Short mmCIF file of C-alpha atoms and ligand atoms in Angstrom, two decimals:
data_model
loop_
_atom_site.label_atom_id
_atom_site.label_comp_id
_atom_site.label_asym_id
_atom_site.label_seq_id
_atom_site.Cartn_x
_atom_site.Cartn_y
_atom_site.Cartn_z
CA MET A 249 95.43 52.07 82.92
CA THR A 250 96.72 49.11 80.98
CA THR A 251 100.33 48.00 81.30
CA THR A 252 102.61 49.00 78.45
CA HIS A 253 105.76 47.03 77.66
CA ARG A 254 108.40 48.46 75.35
CA ILE A 255 109.98 45.83 73.11
CA THR A 256 112.96 46.30 70.82
CA LEU A 257 112.65 43.96 67.84
CA LEU A 258 115.77 42.94 65.95
CA PRO A 259 114.73 41.04 62.79
CA GLY A 260 118.33 40.76 61.57
CA ASP A 261 119.32 38.69 58.53
CA GLY A 262 118.32 35.75 56.36
CA ILE A 263 115.02 34.25 57.51
CA GLY A 264 115.02 36.69 60.45
CA PRO A 265 112.55 39.23 59.02
CA GLU A 266 110.12 36.47 57.92
CA ILE A 267 109.96 34.71 61.28
CA MET A 268 109.89 38.04 63.12
CA ALA A 269 106.82 39.06 61.09
CA VAL A 270 105.03 35.97 62.41
CA ALA A 271 106.07 36.63 66.02
CA ARG A 272 105.05 40.24 65.67
CA ARG A 273 101.47 39.58 64.64
CA LEU A 274 101.03 36.93 67.34
CA LEU A 275 102.36 39.34 69.97
CA GLU A 276 99.99 42.03 68.79
CA ARG A 277 97.07 39.65 68.91
CA VAL A 278 97.82 38.05 72.27
CA SER A 279 98.41 41.44 73.92
CA ALA A 280 95.10 42.79 72.60
CA LEU A 281 93.26 39.72 73.81
CA ARG A 282 94.95 39.66 77.22
CA GLY A 283 94.57 43.39 77.79
CA PHE A 284 98.08 44.83 77.82
CA THR A 285 99.90 47.07 75.37
CA LEU A 286 103.13 46.33 73.53
CA ARG A 287 105.17 49.11 71.98
CA LEU A 288 107.10 47.25 69.30
CA GLU A 289 110.00 49.04 67.64
CA GLU A 290 112.27 47.48 65.01
CA HIS A 291 115.96 48.33 64.78
CA PRO A 292 118.74 47.26 62.40
CA PHE A 293 121.15 44.63 63.72
CA GLY A 294 123.68 42.22 62.24
CA GLY A 295 124.26 42.18 58.49
CA ALA A 296 121.17 44.33 57.95
CA ALA A 297 122.80 47.01 60.12
CA ILE A 298 126.14 46.68 58.36
CA ASP A 299 124.32 47.46 55.10
CA VAL A 300 122.68 50.65 56.38
CA CYS A 301 125.06 51.87 59.11
CA GLY A 302 128.38 50.17 58.38
CA GLU A 303 128.46 48.26 61.69
CA PRO A 304 126.58 45.26 63.13
CA LEU A 305 125.49 46.93 66.39
CA PRO A 306 124.84 50.62 65.70
CA PRO A 307 124.76 52.88 68.80
CA SER A 308 121.09 53.71 68.15
CA THR A 309 120.19 49.99 68.25
CA LEU A 310 122.13 49.44 71.48
CA GLU A 311 120.44 52.47 73.02
CA ALA A 312 117.00 51.19 72.00
CA ALA A 313 117.81 47.77 73.48
CA ARG A 314 118.99 49.34 76.75
CA GLY A 315 115.83 51.42 77.02
CA ALA A 316 113.44 48.55 76.35
CA ASP A 317 111.71 46.18 78.77
CA ALA A 318 112.84 43.27 76.60
CA VAL A 319 114.66 42.62 73.35
CA LEU A 320 113.43 40.07 70.82
CA LEU A 321 115.95 38.94 68.22
CA ALA A 322 115.30 36.71 65.20
CA ALA A 323 118.69 35.73 63.71
CA ILE A 324 121.81 37.27 62.28
CA GLY A 325 124.57 36.31 59.86
CA SER A 326 124.85 36.22 56.10
CA PRO A 327 127.39 34.95 53.59
CA ARG A 328 127.57 38.45 52.10
CA HIS A 329 129.32 39.60 55.28
CA ASP A 330 131.54 36.59 55.90
CA HIS A 331 134.52 38.18 54.22
CA LEU A 332 134.51 41.18 56.57
CA PRO A 333 137.15 41.54 59.29
CA ARG A 334 136.06 40.01 62.61
CA GLU A 335 135.11 43.34 64.25
CA LYS A 336 132.69 44.11 61.41
CA ARG A 337 130.96 40.74 61.26
CA PRO A 338 127.32 40.23 62.31
CA GLU A 339 128.34 37.72 65.03
CA THR A 340 130.55 40.35 66.65
CA GLY A 341 127.47 42.54 66.99
CA LEU A 342 125.66 39.75 68.83
CA LEU A 343 128.55 39.20 71.24
CA ALA A 344 128.74 42.97 71.82
CA LEU A 345 125.00 43.14 72.51
CA ARG A 346 125.15 40.26 75.03
CA SER A 347 128.15 41.79 76.73
CA SER A 348 126.85 45.40 76.76
CA LEU A 349 123.56 44.31 78.33
CA GLY A 350 125.39 42.11 80.87
CA LEU A 351 123.45 39.01 79.76
CA PHE A 352 125.55 36.39 81.51
CA ALA A 353 122.88 33.70 81.83
CA ASN A 354 121.66 31.91 78.71
CA LEU A 355 118.73 29.53 79.19
CA ARG A 356 118.10 26.96 76.47
CA PRO A 357 115.23 24.60 77.29
CA VAL A 358 114.92 21.38 75.31
CA LYS A 359 111.49 19.78 75.41
CA ILE A 360 110.13 17.11 73.15
CA PHE A 361 106.80 17.90 71.54
CA PRO A 362 104.81 14.65 71.46
CA ALA A 363 103.75 15.46 67.87
CA LEU A 364 107.43 15.55 66.84
CA LEU A 365 108.61 12.28 68.38
CA GLU A 366 109.13 10.75 64.94
CA ALA A 367 110.90 13.83 63.54
CA SER A 368 114.12 13.39 65.50
CA SER A 369 117.07 11.56 63.99
CA LEU A 370 117.21 9.68 67.31
CA LYS A 371 114.95 6.81 68.30
CA ARG A 372 111.66 7.52 69.97
CA SER A 373 112.66 5.34 72.94
CA VAL A 374 115.70 7.57 73.54
CA ILE A 375 114.02 10.96 73.36
CA GLU A 376 110.55 10.31 74.76
CA GLY A 377 110.08 12.35 77.95
CA VAL A 378 113.19 14.50 77.54
CA ASP A 379 112.82 17.80 79.39
CA LEU A 380 116.13 19.47 80.06
CA LEU A 381 117.53 22.96 80.38
CA VAL A 382 120.99 24.09 79.31
CA VAL A 383 122.22 27.01 81.42
CA ARG A 384 125.12 28.48 79.48
CA GLU A 385 127.46 31.18 80.78
CA LEU A 386 127.31 33.85 78.07
CA THR A 387 129.63 36.78 78.70
CA GLY A 388 132.90 35.13 79.69
CA GLY A 389 135.13 32.17 78.90
CA VAL A 390 137.04 31.75 75.67
CA TYR A 391 134.60 33.96 73.73
CA PHE A 392 135.78 37.03 75.62
CA GLY A 393 139.08 36.03 77.31
CA THR A 394 142.28 37.95 76.75
CA PRO A 395 144.97 37.83 75.55
CA LYS A 396 143.82 36.80 72.11
CA GLY A 397 145.05 37.44 68.64
CA ARG A 398 147.43 36.42 65.93
CA VAL A 399 151.19 36.85 65.85
CA GLU A 400 153.92 36.03 63.42
CA ALA A 401 157.26 35.00 64.79
CA GLU A 402 160.20 33.40 63.03
CA GLY A 403 158.16 32.75 59.93
CA ARG A 404 155.35 30.92 61.76
CA VAL A 405 151.86 32.27 62.30
CA ARG A 406 150.21 31.60 65.62
CA ALA A 407 146.66 32.44 66.70
CA PHE A 408 145.28 32.14 70.22
CA ASN A 409 142.37 32.77 72.57
CA THR A 410 142.18 32.50 76.33
CA MET A 411 139.63 30.43 78.21
CA ALA A 412 139.37 32.23 81.54
CA TYR A 413 136.84 32.74 84.31
CA PHE A 414 136.86 34.83 87.45
CA ALA A 415 135.53 32.97 90.48
CA ASP A 416 132.63 35.41 90.83
CA GLU A 417 131.62 34.85 87.18
CA VAL A 418 131.28 31.14 87.92
CA ASP A 419 129.45 31.85 91.18
CA ARG A 420 126.72 33.98 89.59
CA ILE A 421 125.94 31.58 86.73
CA ALA A 422 126.02 28.65 89.18
CA ARG A 423 123.45 30.42 91.39
CA VAL A 424 121.15 30.87 88.40
CA ALA A 425 121.47 27.19 87.50
CA PHE A 426 120.97 25.93 91.07
CA ALA A 427 117.88 28.13 91.51
CA LEU A 428 116.39 26.83 88.25
CA ALA A 429 117.18 23.24 89.20
CA ALA A 430 115.47 23.78 92.56
CA SER A 431 112.32 24.88 90.67
CA ARG A 432 112.45 21.75 88.45
CA ARG A 433 113.49 18.17 89.26
CA GLY A 434 116.24 19.33 91.61
CA GLU A 435 119.18 17.92 89.64
CA LEU A 436 122.11 19.94 88.38
CA CYS A 437 124.88 18.50 86.22
CA SER A 438 127.86 20.81 85.84
CA VAL A 439 129.89 20.28 82.68
CA ASP A 440 133.63 20.91 82.57
CA LYS A 441 136.99 19.52 81.49
CA ALA A 442 138.55 19.55 84.95
CA ASN A 443 140.77 16.57 84.13
CA VAL A 444 142.74 18.80 81.75
CA LEU A 445 141.95 22.52 82.12
CA ASP A 446 142.87 24.84 85.01
CA VAL A 447 139.90 27.02 84.19
CA SER A 448 137.64 23.98 84.63
CA GLN A 449 139.22 23.13 87.99
CA LEU A 450 138.25 26.57 89.28
CA TRP A 451 134.80 26.13 87.68
CA ARG A 452 134.28 22.86 89.57
CA GLU A 453 135.51 24.27 92.91
CA ARG A 454 133.18 27.26 92.70
CA VAL A 455 130.16 25.15 91.69
CA GLU A 456 130.86 22.91 94.73
CA ALA A 457 131.08 25.98 96.97
CA ILE A 458 127.79 27.48 95.71
CA HIS A 459 126.09 24.11 96.20
CA ALA A 460 126.12 24.83 99.95
CA GLU A 461 123.52 27.56 99.30
CA PHE A 462 121.19 25.07 97.58
CA PRO A 463 121.23 21.91 99.71
CA SER A 464 117.99 20.61 98.15
CA VAL A 465 119.62 20.30 94.70
CA ARG A 466 121.56 17.14 93.78
CA LEU A 467 124.81 18.16 92.10
CA SER A 468 126.87 16.04 89.73
CA HIS A 469 129.83 16.85 87.48
CA MET A 470 130.50 15.54 84.00
CA TYR A 471 133.38 15.99 81.59
CA VAL A 472 132.26 17.71 78.42
CA ASP A 473 133.22 14.85 76.10
CA ASN A 474 131.17 12.43 78.17
CA ALA A 475 128.28 14.94 78.31
CA ALA A 476 128.27 15.08 74.49
CA MET A 477 127.94 11.31 74.44
CA GLN A 478 125.34 11.05 77.22
CA LEU A 479 123.12 13.63 75.49
CA VAL A 480 122.49 11.26 72.61
CA ARG A 481 122.81 8.03 74.62
CA ALA A 482 120.45 8.74 77.52
CA PRO A 483 119.22 12.36 77.49
CA ARG A 484 116.42 11.76 80.03
CA GLN A 485 119.06 11.62 82.81
CA PHE A 486 119.48 15.42 82.56
CA ASP A 487 117.43 18.06 84.31
CA VAL A 488 119.64 21.18 84.32
CA LEU A 489 123.03 21.24 82.59
CA LEU A 490 125.39 24.04 83.65
CA THR A 491 128.07 24.94 81.13
CA SER A 492 130.68 27.52 80.26
CA ASN A 493 130.22 29.66 77.16
CA LEU A 494 131.91 27.44 74.54
CA PHE A 495 130.79 24.09 75.96
CA GLY A 496 127.20 25.37 76.11
CA ASP A 497 127.35 26.61 72.53
CA ILE A 498 128.32 23.15 71.32
CA LEU A 499 126.12 21.06 73.62
CA SER A 500 123.00 23.16 73.03
CA ASP A 501 123.13 22.57 69.27
CA GLU A 502 123.50 18.88 69.97
CA ALA A 503 120.64 18.92 72.47
CA ALA A 504 118.48 20.80 69.96
CA MET A 505 118.50 17.80 67.66
CA LEU A 506 116.75 15.72 70.31
CA SER A 507 113.65 17.76 69.48
CA GLY A 508 113.68 16.92 65.79
CA SER A 509 114.54 20.34 64.43
CA ILE A 510 116.76 23.16 65.55
CA GLY A 511 113.83 25.25 64.32
CA MET A 512 111.94 24.44 67.54
CA LEU A 513 114.19 25.79 70.28
CA PRO A 514 113.89 29.18 71.97
CA SER A 515 116.33 30.82 74.36
CA ALA A 516 116.53 33.59 76.92
CA SER A 517 119.59 35.58 77.90
CA LEU A 518 119.33 37.36 81.22
CA GLY A 519 121.48 39.69 83.30
CA ALA A 520 121.39 40.80 86.92
CA SER A 521 119.06 43.66 85.93
CA GLY A 522 117.84 45.38 82.78
CA PRO A 523 116.16 43.92 79.71
CA GLY A 524 116.63 40.29 78.70
CA LEU A 525 117.31 39.15 75.14
CA PHE A 526 115.11 36.43 73.67
CA GLU A 527 116.03 34.58 70.49
CA PRO A 528 115.67 31.23 68.75
CA ILE A 529 118.87 29.21 69.00
CA HIS A 530 118.94 28.57 65.25
CA GLY A 531 120.76 30.82 62.82
CA SER A 532 119.68 32.99 59.91
CA ALA A 533 119.55 30.09 57.36
CA PRO A 534 120.49 32.26 54.35
CA ASP A 535 119.71 29.40 51.96
CA LEU A 536 116.03 29.50 53.04
CA ALA A 537 115.66 33.28 53.11
CA GLY A 538 112.98 34.89 50.98
CA GLN A 539 111.27 31.58 50.14
CA ASP A 540 108.62 31.61 52.85
CA ALA A 541 109.96 28.20 53.92
CA ALA A 542 111.37 28.90 57.41
CA ASN A 543 109.99 27.38 60.58
CA PRO A 544 108.77 30.27 62.78
CA LEU A 545 108.04 28.12 65.85
CA ALA A 546 111.30 28.69 67.75
CA MET A 547 110.77 32.41 67.16
CA VAL A 548 107.24 32.23 68.53
CA LEU A 549 108.43 30.14 71.51
CA SER A 550 111.13 32.77 72.12
CA ALA A 551 108.41 35.43 72.16
CA ALA A 552 106.63 33.24 74.76
CA MET A 553 109.79 33.09 76.88
CA MET A 554 109.98 36.88 76.61
CA LEU A 555 106.39 37.25 77.79
CA ARG A 556 107.01 34.91 80.74
CA LEU A 557 110.50 35.80 81.94
CA GLY A 558 110.97 39.32 80.60
CA LEU A 559 107.49 40.82 80.98
CA LYS A 560 105.85 38.57 83.61
CA GLU A 561 102.87 37.98 81.29
CA GLU A 562 102.52 34.31 82.17
CA GLN A 563 99.05 33.90 80.71
CA ALA A 564 100.02 35.32 77.31
CA ALA A 565 103.16 33.14 77.29
CA ALA A 566 101.07 30.03 77.94
CA ASP A 567 98.68 31.11 75.15
CA LEU A 568 101.48 31.21 72.57
CA GLU A 569 102.85 27.85 73.72
CA ALA A 570 99.41 26.29 73.55
CA ALA A 571 98.96 27.66 70.01
CA VAL A 572 102.22 25.96 68.98
CA ASP A 573 101.08 22.66 70.53
CA GLN A 574 97.77 22.94 68.76
CA VAL A 575 99.10 23.56 65.23
CA LEU A 576 101.58 20.70 65.62
CA ALA A 577 98.88 18.37 66.88
CA ALA A 578 96.73 19.40 63.89
CA GLY A 579 99.53 18.21 61.61
CA PHE A 580 100.85 21.51 60.23
CA ARG A 581 104.58 21.40 59.45
CA THR A 582 107.09 23.62 57.74
CA ALA A 583 109.53 21.92 55.35
CA ASP A 584 112.11 21.08 58.05
CA LEU A 585 109.64 18.83 59.87
CA TRP A 586 107.33 17.73 57.10
CA SER A 587 106.85 14.11 56.07
CA GLU A 588 104.22 12.17 54.12
CA GLY A 589 100.72 12.46 55.56
CA LEU A 590 101.31 15.82 57.25
CA ARG A 591 100.08 19.24 56.13
CA ARG A 592 102.93 21.20 54.62
CA VAL A 593 102.80 24.98 55.11
CA GLY A 594 105.10 27.94 54.52
CA CYS A 595 106.25 30.35 57.20
CA GLN A 596 103.42 32.86 56.79
CA ALA A 597 100.73 30.16 56.54
CA MET A 598 102.10 28.67 59.77
CA GLY A 599 101.62 32.16 61.22
CA ASP A 600 97.98 32.12 60.03
CA GLN A 601 97.41 28.75 61.71
CA LEU A 602 98.97 30.00 64.94
CA GLU A 603 96.78 33.11 64.87
CA ALA A 604 93.69 31.00 64.32
CA ALA A 605 94.67 28.70 67.19
CA LEU A 606 95.20 31.71 69.42
CA ALA A 607 91.89 33.28 68.47
CA GLY A 608 90.08 29.98 69.04
CA ARG A 609 91.67 29.59 72.45
CA LEU A 610 90.89 33.12 73.53
CA SER A 611 87.48 33.81 72.06
CA PRO A 612 84.58 33.47 74.50
CA ALA A 613 83.16 29.95 74.35
C1 IPM B 272 124.65 30.85 69.47
C2 IPM B 272 125.44 31.18 68.22
C3 IPM B 272 126.39 32.32 68.55
C4 IPM B 272 127.34 31.84 69.64
C5 IPM B 272 127.15 32.89 67.36
C6 IPM B 272 126.22 33.32 66.25
C7 IPM B 272 128.06 34.03 67.77
O1 IPM B 272 126.09 30.06 67.75
O2 IPM B 272 123.94 31.74 69.99
O3 IPM B 272 124.74 29.70 69.92
O4 IPM B 272 128.35 31.20 69.33
O5 IPM B 272 127.07 32.10 70.80
MG1 MG B 273 125.59 28.27 68.77
#
């Protein structure tokens, strides 16, 4: 009996379907070669779902995600839906999916591929050797806090959100970050704004308290403004960065640029139990859609994270990552990373190269 994993695929909007097509064929190939079965089922999500069902997260899609062993998402969001009221927008569907699946822990690893050292807007000497992990709280903070809204009083309009955390919400994300730090270089930097915000003071207290459970990890704290600066000044100092929802959103985009292209970074969102959600951190890039120009590598690396963390198929995960290393080393680049002297390919042709690398790696010598 071979193992069967059920995967819900959410291609979404913009370049989503194109990069998902690449991930899909690599998943099919690596599972066949490594001897397990994947049941891949696509469902509408985001703008694509608004078009067919009138809402970004249709109940049938949520049900399919809940029933799967893992969920693989490409990207959502499109200018055609930007005018819609907040509750109908694609992004609202993503927040609802994260929240409904209880995915409180968002892992965003930033690693520099040696072949891409020259592609970053930062100097080689700054980014060489960077290997850090952003652990972002994903189901709380100002994204979900109440009260929120918009009021009109005495002729003035006022809009507001609430940045709030329960102590136990900080505790559980801190435990995830400490455990990951313990499995890496053993250094955790917790990011907050405790010099100004009450919510950050609680954050800092709870992180200190949870530290007692992980005595082998060295803990430091950094204000978020300083962290933004240190990430481009001396990023090698970081091993694991622990952040709240909003701070992690901002800092992970910044950290992505260390790697040369936001088109390189995968992410995993995990809960206490149930399926995880795996997605590239980049968006749906509507301006690139339909041109076969997108970089599918973050998507493929997200599929690798899914194999490793969601399905415990370590070997297959390593195969996909090695295929990415190999095509980069061979000089293949999509437009976002291309420069003179390199081999420019479209999204699907990059998929062909990845498949060939995979087949070469796995065929008997
Ligand atoms: C991300 C994105 C989302 C977020 C948006 C699309 C809602 O920017 O995953 O970082 O803000 O979390
Ligand atoms: Mg973001």
